[in-house]
PDB file of C-alpha atoms in Angstrom:
ATOM      1  CA  UNK V1383       8.888  22.814   3.981  1.00 86.00           C
ATOM      2  CA  UNK V1384       7.701  20.610   1.019  1.00 96.00           C
ATOM      3  CA  UNK V1385       6.906  17.079   2.320  1.00 98.00           C
ATOM      4  CA  UNK V1386       8.082  14.031   0.395  1.00 98.00           C
ATOM      5  CA  UNK V1387       6.640  10.455   0.135  1.00 98.00           C
ATOM      6  CA  UNK V1388       7.500   7.339  -1.751  1.00 99.00           C
ATOM      7  CA  UNK V1389       4.404   5.341  -3.216  1.00 98.00           C
ATOM      8  CA  UNK V1390       4.973   1.769  -4.323  1.00 98.00           C
ATOM      9  CA  UNK V1391       2.691   0.388  -7.025  1.00 97.00           C
ATOM     10  CA  UNK V1392       2.313   3.973  -8.173  1.00 98.00           C
ATOM     11  CA  UNK V1393       1.823   3.305 -11.926  1.00 97.00           C
ATOM     12  CA  UNK V1394      -1.688   2.088 -11.723  1.00 95.00           C
ATOM     13  CA  UNK V1395      -4.946   1.734  -9.402  1.00 95.00           C
ATOM     14  CA  UNK V1396      -4.615   2.750  -5.791  1.00 96.00           C
ATOM     15  CA  UNK V1397      -0.969   3.743  -6.146  1.00 97.00           C
ATOM     16  CA  UNK V1398      -1.554   5.973  -9.096  1.00 97.00           C
ATOM     17  CA  UNK V1399      -4.704   7.784  -7.822  1.00 97.00           C
ATOM     18  CA  UNK V1400      -2.720   8.331  -4.367  1.00 98.00           C
ATOM     19  CA  UNK V1401       0.349   9.708  -6.193  1.00 98.00           C
ATOM     20  CA  UNK V1402      -1.874  12.102  -8.059  1.00 98.00           C
ATOM     21  CA  UNK V1403      -3.767  13.291  -5.089  1.00 98.00           C
ATOM     22  CA  UNK V1404      -0.175  13.943  -3.294  1.00 98.00           C
ATOM     23  CA  UNK V1405       1.125  15.760  -6.102  1.00 98.00           C
ATOM     24  CA  UNK V1406      -2.014  17.997  -6.218  1.00 98.00           C
ATOM     25  CA  UNK V1407      -1.524  18.592  -2.647  1.00 98.00           C
ATOM     26  CA  UNK V1408       2.039  19.956  -3.169  1.00 98.00           C
ATOM     27  CA  UNK V1409       4.099  16.988  -2.083  1.00 98.00           C
ATOM     28  CA  UNK V1410       7.250  15.533  -3.735  1.00 98.00           C
ATOM     29  CA  UNK V1411       6.218  12.050  -4.607  1.00 98.00           C
ATOM     30  CA  UNK V1412       8.709   9.115  -5.567  1.00 98.00           C
ATOM     31  CA  UNK V1413       6.970   6.479  -7.827  1.00 98.00           C
ATOM     32  CA  UNK V1414       7.987   3.063  -7.479  1.00 98.00           C
ATOM     33  CA  UNK V1415       6.800   0.263  -9.837  1.00 98.00           C
ATOM     34  CA  UNK V1416       8.074  -2.330 -12.290  1.00 97.00           C
ATOM     35  CA  UNK V1417       6.680  -0.562 -15.356  1.00 97.00           C
ATOM     36  CA  UNK V1418       8.845   2.683 -16.131  1.00 97.00           C
ATOM     37  CA  UNK V1419       6.586   3.896 -18.762  1.00 98.00           C
ATOM     38  CA  UNK V1420       3.696   3.832 -16.391  1.00 98.00           C
ATOM     39  CA  UNK V1421       5.604   5.775 -13.852  1.00 98.00           C
ATOM     40  CA  UNK V1422       6.579   8.354 -16.294  1.00 98.00           C
ATOM     41  CA  UNK V1423       2.937   8.720 -17.355  1.00 97.00           C
ATOM     42  CA  UNK V1424       2.121   9.515 -13.650  1.00 98.00           C
ATOM     43  CA  UNK V1425       4.929  11.849 -13.423  1.00 98.00           C
ATOM     44  CA  UNK V1426       3.839  13.636 -16.412  1.00 97.00           C
ATOM     45  CA  UNK V1427       7.097  15.763 -16.548  1.00 96.00           C
ATOM     46  CA  UNK V1428       6.340  17.453 -13.141  1.00 97.00           C
ATOM     47  CA  UNK V1429       9.616  18.394 -11.471  1.00 97.00           C
ATOM     48  CA  UNK V1430       8.211  17.319  -7.864  1.00 98.00           C
ATOM     49  CA  UNK V1431       7.687  13.869  -9.199  1.00 98.00           C
ATOM     50  CA  UNK V1432      10.623  11.300  -9.274  1.00 98.00           C
ATOM     51  CA  UNK V1433      10.213   8.035 -11.325  1.00 98.00           C
ATOM     52  CA  UNK V1434      11.801   5.162  -9.408  1.00 98.00           C
ATOM     53  CA  UNK V1435      11.315   1.978 -11.389  1.00 98.00           C
ATOM     54  CA  UNK V1436      12.366  -1.191  -9.577  1.00 97.00           C
ATOM     55  CA  UNK V1437      11.040  -4.393  -8.229  1.00 98.00           C
ATOM     56  CA  UNK V1438      10.031  -4.114  -4.560  1.00 98.00           C
ATOM     57  CA  UNK V1439      11.298  -7.715  -3.940  1.00 98.00           C
ATOM     58  CA  UNK V1440      14.806  -6.758  -5.057  1.00 98.00           C
ATOM     59  CA  UNK V1441      16.355  -5.466  -1.805  1.00 98.00           C
ATOM     60  CA  UNK V1442      19.395  -3.913  -3.492  1.00 98.00           C
ATOM     61  CA  UNK V1443      17.204  -2.053  -6.242  1.00 98.00           C
ATOM     62  CA  UNK V1444      15.058  -0.965  -3.528  1.00 98.00           C
ATOM     63  CA  UNK V1445      18.067   0.562  -1.455  1.00 98.00           C
ATOM     64  CA  UNK V1446      19.228   2.240  -4.646  1.00 98.00           C
ATOM     65  CA  UNK V1447      15.998   4.211  -5.543  1.00 98.00           C
ATOM     66  CA  UNK V1448      15.718   5.231  -1.838  1.00 98.00           C
ATOM     67  CA  UNK V1449      19.248   6.621  -2.071  1.00 98.00           C
ATOM     68  CA  UNK V1450      18.147   8.357  -5.285  1.00 98.00           C
ATOM     69  CA  UNK V1451      15.204  10.086  -3.378  1.00 98.00           C
ATOM     70  CA  UNK V1452      17.230  11.035  -0.458  1.00 98.00           C
ATOM     71  CA  UNK V1453      19.937  12.564  -2.579  1.00 98.00           C
ATOM     72  CA  UNK V1454      17.065  14.449  -4.513  1.00 98.00           C
ATOM     73  CA  UNK V1455      15.003  15.618  -1.360  1.00 98.00           C
ATOM     74  CA  UNK V1456      17.422  15.254   1.740  1.00 97.00           C
ATOM     75  CA  UNK V1457      14.457  13.581   3.620  1.00 98.00           C
ATOM     76  CA  UNK V1458      11.654  11.360   3.510  1.00 98.00           C
ATOM     77  CA  UNK V1459       8.580  12.048   5.235  1.00 98.00           C
ATOM     78  CA  UNK V1460       6.021   9.279   4.373  1.00 98.00           C
ATOM     79  CA  UNK V1461       6.188   5.933   2.702  1.00 99.00           C
ATOM     80  CA  UNK V1462       2.912   4.334   1.156  1.00 98.00           C
ATOM     81  CA  UNK V1463       3.646   0.680   0.932  1.00 98.00           C
ATOM     82  CA  UNK V1464       0.941  -0.297  -1.742  1.00 97.00           C
ATOM     83  CA  UNK V1465       2.359  -2.605  -4.219  1.00 97.00           C
ATOM     84  CA  UNK V1466       0.681  -5.930  -4.330  1.00 96.00           C
ATOM     85  CA  UNK V1467      -0.970  -8.614  -6.515  1.00 95.00           C
ATOM     86  CA  UNK V1468      -3.788 -11.187  -6.095  1.00 93.00           C
ATOM     87  CA  UNK V1469      -4.613 -14.635  -7.420  1.00 94.00           C
ATOM     88  CA  UNK V1470      -8.052 -15.980  -9.011  1.00 92.00           C
ATOM     89  CA  UNK V1471     -10.226 -17.373  -6.491  1.00 91.00           C
ATOM     90  CA  UNK V1472      -9.780 -20.962  -5.784  1.00 94.00           C
ATOM     91  CA  UNK V1473      -9.872 -23.621  -2.853  1.00 95.00           C
ATOM     92  CA  UNK V1474      -6.394 -24.088  -1.199  1.00 97.00           C
ATOM     93  CA  UNK V1475      -5.670 -27.342  -2.614  1.00 97.00           C
ATOM     94  CA  UNK V1476      -6.026 -25.754  -6.371  1.00 97.00           C
ATOM     95  CA  UNK V1477      -3.583 -22.995  -5.587  1.00 97.00           C
ATOM     96  CA  UNK V1478      -0.220 -23.459  -7.355  1.00 97.00           C
ATOM     97  CA  UNK V1479       2.511 -23.390  -4.633  1.00 98.00           C
ATOM     98  CA  UNK V1480       4.762 -21.318  -7.090  1.00 98.00           C
ATOM     99  CA  UNK V1481       1.950 -18.496  -7.569  1.00 98.00           C
ATOM    100  CA  UNK V1482       1.809 -18.734  -3.649  1.00 98.00           C
ATOM    101  CA  UNK V1483       5.417 -17.732  -3.356  1.00 98.00           C
ATOM    102  CA  UNK V1484       5.311 -15.226  -5.834  1.00 98.00           C
ATOM    103  CA  UNK V1485       2.393 -13.253  -4.089  1.00 98.00           C
ATOM    104  CA  UNK V1486       3.793 -13.736  -0.700  1.00 98.00           C
ATOM    105  CA  UNK V1487       7.242 -12.325  -2.089  1.00 98.00           C
ATOM    106  CA  UNK V1488       5.530  -9.283  -3.668  1.00 98.00           C
ATOM    107  CA  UNK V1489       2.741  -8.528  -1.061  1.00 98.00           C
ATOM    108  CA  UNK V1490       4.578  -9.419   2.274  1.00 98.00           C
ATOM    109  CA  UNK V1491       8.520  -9.156   1.505  1.00 98.00           C
ATOM    110  CA  UNK V1492       8.166  -6.478  -0.744  1.00 98.00           C
ATOM    111  CA  UNK V1493       6.340  -4.400   1.921  1.00 98.00           C
ATOM    112  CA  UNK V1494       8.992  -5.496   4.549  1.00 98.00           C
ATOM    113  CA  UNK V1495      11.812  -4.444   2.286  1.00 98.00           C
ATOM    114  CA  UNK V1496      10.379  -1.056   1.560  1.00 98.00           C
ATOM    115  CA  UNK V1497       9.399  -0.494   4.980  1.00 98.00           C
ATOM    116  CA  UNK V1498      12.831  -1.536   6.127  1.00 98.00           C
ATOM    117  CA  UNK V1499      14.432   1.133   3.770  1.00 98.00           C
ATOM    118  CA  UNK V1500      11.937   3.796   4.900  1.00 99.00           C
ATOM    119  CA  UNK V1501      12.655   3.066   8.520  1.00 99.00           C
ATOM    120  CA  UNK V1502      16.367   3.291   8.302  1.00 98.00           C
ATOM    121  CA  UNK V1503      16.227   6.793   6.536  1.00 98.00           C
ATOM    122  CA  UNK V1504      13.511   8.181   8.845  1.00 98.00           C
ATOM    123  CA  UNK V1505      15.650   6.874  11.812  1.00 98.00           C
ATOM    124  CA  UNK V1506      18.798   8.383  10.542  1.00 98.00           C
ATOM    125  CA  UNK V1507      17.620  11.971   9.188  1.00 98.00           C
ATOM    126  CA  UNK V1508      17.439  14.999  11.188  1.00 97.00           C
ATOM    127  CA  UNK V1509      14.874  15.867  12.370  1.00 97.00           C
ATOM    128  CA  UNK V1510      14.214  12.186  13.121  1.00 98.00           C
ATOM    129  CA  UNK V1511      11.078  10.536  12.085  1.00 98.00           C
ATOM    130  CA  UNK V1512       8.523   9.945   9.505  1.00 98.00           C
ATOM    131  CA  UNK V1513       5.465   7.930   8.715  1.00 98.00           C
ATOM    132  CA  UNK V1514       5.005   4.370   7.178  1.00 99.00           C
ATOM    133  CA  UNK V1515       1.393   3.564   5.772  1.00 98.00           C
ATOM    134  CA  UNK V1516       0.736   0.054   4.686  1.00 98.00           C
ATOM    135  CA  UNK V1517      -2.009  -0.938   2.222  1.00 97.00           C
ATOM    136  CA  UNK V1518      -3.909  -3.705   3.941  1.00 95.00           C
ATOM    137  CA  UNK V1519      -7.465  -4.856   2.879  1.00 92.00           C
ATOM    138  CA  UNK V1520     -10.625  -5.895   4.399  1.00 92.00           C
ATOM    139  CA  UNK V1521      -9.117  -9.257   3.694  1.00 91.00           C
ATOM    140  CA  UNK V1522      -6.859  -8.669   6.656  1.00 91.00           C
ATOM    141  CA  UNK V1523      -9.777  -9.116   8.723  1.00 91.00           C
ATOM    142  CA  UNK V1524     -12.285 -11.515   7.195  1.00 90.00           C
ATOM    143  CA  UNK V1525     -11.492 -13.426   3.868  1.00 89.00           C
ATOM    144  CA  UNK V1526     -13.285 -13.864   0.609  1.00 88.00           C
ATOM    145  CA  UNK V1527     -13.948 -17.614  -0.846  1.00 88.00           C
ATOM    146  CA  UNK V1528     -10.923 -19.146  -2.386  1.00 90.00           C
ATOM    147  CA  UNK V1529      -8.185 -16.349  -1.088  1.00 94.00           C
ATOM    148  CA  UNK V1530      -5.891 -18.116   1.152  1.00 97.00           C
ATOM    149  CA  UNK V1531      -2.545 -16.583  -0.487  1.00 97.00           C
ATOM    150  CA  UNK V1532      -3.996 -13.172  -0.686  1.00 96.00           C
ATOM    151  CA  UNK V1533      -5.817 -13.154   2.718  1.00 97.00           C
ATOM    152  CA  UNK V1534      -2.670 -14.803   4.528  1.00 98.00           C
ATOM    153  CA  UNK V1535      -0.485 -11.950   2.989  1.00 98.00           C
ATOM    154  CA  UNK V1536      -2.715  -9.170   4.316  1.00 97.00           C
ATOM    155  CA  UNK V1537      -3.013 -10.595   7.798  1.00 97.00           C
ATOM    156  CA  UNK V1538       0.762 -10.594   7.656  1.00 98.00           C
ATOM    157  CA  UNK V1539       0.513  -6.839   6.606  1.00 98.00           C
ATOM    158  CA  UNK V1540      -1.127  -6.268   9.818  1.00 98.00           C
ATOM    159  CA  UNK V1541       1.468  -7.798  11.745  1.00 98.00           C
ATOM    160  CA  UNK V1542       4.157  -5.861  10.176  1.00 98.00           C
ATOM    161  CA  UNK V1543       2.223  -2.629  10.899  1.00 98.00           C
ATOM    162  CA  UNK V1544       1.773  -3.524  14.561  1.00 98.00           C
ATOM    163  CA  UNK V1545       5.431  -4.223  14.972  1.00 98.00           C
ATOM    164  CA  UNK V1546       6.803  -1.198  12.973  1.00 98.00           C
ATOM    165  CA  UNK V1547       4.360   1.058  15.162  1.00 98.00           C
ATOM    166  CA  UNK V1548       6.133  -0.403  18.264  1.00 98.00           C
ATOM    167  CA  UNK V1549       9.650  -0.377  16.950  1.00 98.00           C
ATOM    168  CA  UNK V1550       9.266   3.120  15.717  1.00 98.00           C
ATOM    169  CA  UNK V1551       8.020   4.766  18.870  1.00 98.00           C
ATOM    170  CA  UNK V1552      11.870   5.770  20.099  1.00 98.00           C
ATOM    171  CA  UNK V1553      12.589   7.404  16.720  1.00 98.00           C
ATOM    172  CA  UNK V1554       9.423   9.459  16.094  1.00 98.00           C
ATOM    173  CA  UNK V1555       8.281   7.168  13.294  1.00 98.00           C
ATOM    174  CA  UNK V1556       4.394   6.366  13.187  1.00 98.00           C
ATOM    175  CA  UNK V1557       2.874   3.436  11.242  1.00 98.00           C
ATOM    176  CA  UNK V1558      -0.703   2.904  10.230  1.00 98.00           C
ATOM    177  CA  UNK V1559      -2.497   0.803   7.896  1.00 98.00           C
ATOM    178  CA  UNK V1560      -5.535   1.557   5.387  1.00 98.00           C
ATOM    179  CA  UNK V1561      -7.785  -1.248   4.811  1.00 97.00           C
ATOM    180  CA  UNK V1562      -9.581  -0.829   1.541  1.00 94.00           C
ATOM    181  CA  UNK V1563     -12.693  -2.673   0.329  1.00 90.00           C
ATOM    182  CA  UNK V1564     -13.898  -2.717  -3.418  1.00 87.00           C
ATOM    183  CA  UNK V1565     -12.288   0.447  -4.651  1.00 89.00           C
ATOM    184  CA  UNK V1566     -12.866   0.624  -8.557  1.00 79.00           C
ATOM    185  CA  UNK V1567      -9.673   0.035 -10.269  1.00 80.00           C
ATOM    186  CA  UNK V1568      -8.467  -1.978 -13.112  1.00 72.00           C
ATOM    187  CA  UNK V1569      -7.759  -4.977 -10.591  1.00 68.00           C
ATOM    188  CA  UNK V1570     -11.384  -4.755  -9.215  1.00 66.00           C
ATOM    189  CA  UNK V1571     -13.409  -4.528 -12.463  1.00 68.00           C
ATOM    190  CA  UNK V1572     -14.777  -8.147 -11.781  1.00 73.00           C
ATOM    191  CA  UNK V1573     -16.634  -6.829  -8.928  1.00 75.00           C
ATOM    192  CA  UNK V1574     -18.827  -5.008 -11.468  1.00 72.00           C
ATOM    193  CA  UNK V1575     -19.698  -8.108 -13.381  1.00 79.00           C
ATOM    194  CA  UNK V1576     -19.920 -10.714 -10.611  1.00 78.00           C
ATOM    195  CA  UNK V1577     -17.741 -12.111  -7.681  1.00 78.00           C
ATOM    196  CA  UNK V1578     -17.924 -15.591  -5.986  1.00 77.00           C
ATOM    197  CA  UNK V1579     -19.745 -15.367  -2.721  1.00 77.00           C
ATOM    198  CA  UNK V1580     -19.471 -17.625   0.146  1.00 75.00           C
ATOM    199  CA  UNK V1581     -22.916 -19.348  -0.430  1.00 75.00           C
ATOM    200  CA  UNK V1582     -21.693 -20.270  -3.919  1.00 78.00           C
ATOM    201  CA  UNK V1583     -23.562 -17.629  -5.928  1.00 86.00           C
ATOM    202  CA  UNK V1584     -21.945 -14.994  -8.307  1.00 85.00           C
ATOM    203  CA  UNK V1585     -23.180 -11.457  -7.538  1.00 84.00           C
ATOM    204  CA  UNK V1586     -22.252  -7.820  -8.601  1.00 80.00           C
ATOM    205  CA  UNK V1587     -20.644  -6.072  -5.744  1.00 81.00           C
ATOM    206  CA  UNK V1588     -20.981  -2.397  -5.028  1.00 84.00           C
ATOM    207  CA  UNK V1589     -17.850  -0.345  -5.494  1.00 90.00           C
ATOM    208  CA  UNK V1590     -16.534   3.164  -4.637  1.00 90.00           C
ATOM    209  CA  UNK V1591     -14.418   5.809  -6.622  1.00 94.00           C
ATOM    210  CA  UNK V1592     -10.751   4.968  -5.720  1.00 96.00           C
ATOM    211  CA  UNK V1593     -10.380   8.808  -5.108  1.00 97.00           C
ATOM    212  CA  UNK V1594     -12.030   8.185  -1.592  1.00 97.00           C
ATOM    213  CA  UNK V1595      -8.842   5.890  -0.933  1.00 97.00           C
ATOM    214  CA  UNK V1596      -6.134   8.551  -2.328  1.00 98.00           C
ATOM    215  CA  UNK V1597      -8.048  11.069  -0.141  1.00 98.00           C
ATOM    216  CA  UNK V1598      -7.870   9.063   2.955  1.00 98.00           C
ATOM    217  CA  UNK V1599      -4.223   8.135   2.599  1.00 98.00           C
ATOM    218  CA  UNK V1600      -3.279  11.924   2.003  1.00 98.00           C
ATOM    219  CA  UNK V1601      -5.481  12.488   5.498  1.00 98.00           C
ATOM    220  CA  UNK V1602      -3.271   9.930   7.377  1.00 98.00           C
ATOM    221  CA  UNK V1603      -0.102  11.285   6.079  1.00 98.00           C
ATOM    222  CA  UNK V1604      -0.652  14.908   6.776  1.00 98.00           C
ATOM    223  CA  UNK V1605      -1.460  14.430  10.499  1.00 98.00           C
ATOM    224  CA  UNK V1606       1.220  15.696  12.875  1.00 98.00           C
ATOM    225  CA  UNK V1607       3.568  12.899  13.944  1.00 98.00           C
ATOM    226  CA  UNK V1608       1.991  13.038  17.585  1.00 98.00           C
ATOM    227  CA  UNK V1609      -1.142  11.751  16.214  1.00 98.00           C
ATOM    228  CA  UNK V1610      -1.486   8.380  13.930  1.00 98.00           C
ATOM    229  CA  UNK V1611      -4.513   6.538  12.407  1.00 98.00           C
ATOM    230  CA  UNK V1612      -3.538   3.127  13.404  1.00 98.00           C
ATOM    231  CA  UNK V1613      -6.067   1.189  11.141  1.00 98.00           C
ATOM    232  CA  UNK V1614      -8.723   2.982   8.872  1.00 97.00           C
ATOM    233  CA  UNK V1615     -11.163   0.940   6.941  1.00 97.00           C
ATOM    234  CA  UNK V1616     -12.405   2.577   3.786  1.00 96.00           C
ATOM    235  CA  UNK V1617     -15.082   0.554   1.714  1.00 93.00           C
ATOM    236  CA  UNK V1618     -18.045   0.756  -0.495  1.00 92.00           C
ATOM    237  CA  UNK V1619     -20.926   1.218   2.058  1.00 91.00           C
ATOM    238  CA  UNK V1620     -23.011  -1.717   0.778  1.00 89.00           C
ATOM    239  CA  UNK V1621     -20.284  -4.405  -0.224  1.00 87.00           C
ATOM    240  CA  UNK V1622     -20.276  -7.617   1.646  1.00 85.00           C
ATOM    241  CA  UNK V1623     -17.888  -7.160   4.516  1.00 85.00           C
ATOM    242  CA  UNK V1624     -19.273  -7.639   7.946  1.00 78.00           C
ATOM    243  CA  UNK V1625     -19.958 -11.621   7.877  1.00 67.00           C
ATOM    244  CA  UNK V1626     -19.072 -11.395   4.018  1.00 64.00           C
ATOM    245  CA  UNK V1627     -22.728 -11.533   3.422  1.00 58.00           C
TER     246      UNK V1627
END
């Protein structure tokens, strides 16, 4: 039976690369994002790709697009909770409160809303079960300089992952987290020109091909539900991570 996955933030970066990997592997893929044109570009007319434009912070809109996917497929096997934003690095007293609220709304509340929608459908379908994969970050463990909002959001994702893993046990719903470090996407271009370091210097950082992330998510999703990758860190080998130095 052909498997199905919904991917949020699917119009660019990690989400786009992952969507293309799943499509190449023969999955049916639901593409969630705010830019409908970008989603259509990823779908590229493939019948197994379903464009689902919506804002992940809008619970009614999320429920509606999940219903569309279920109507089309009859089943949801996986969710890759990937949509997220970041802010320019700054000390906490220089962070705008409105920008903080917007980031937390997208990165945390949006992930909760999509996980909630996926969990309900996985719990209610027959046979019961499925898999939720959350996009964490190496920032879920150690912060960058000036990253209070983003780092807080990714620590929250770890809490969401752990609780979904526990809540999902009776319903055959597995939940894992992929923590990514320096994958080369449009969002990460600044790493190739210079990033602020903990010692106050600016340095170019090693990056890796985003395809390694997509392949890792595909591996996590294709495991049988009796097995789960709880946490996986995929990072550029020589990036500052352990000790952030």
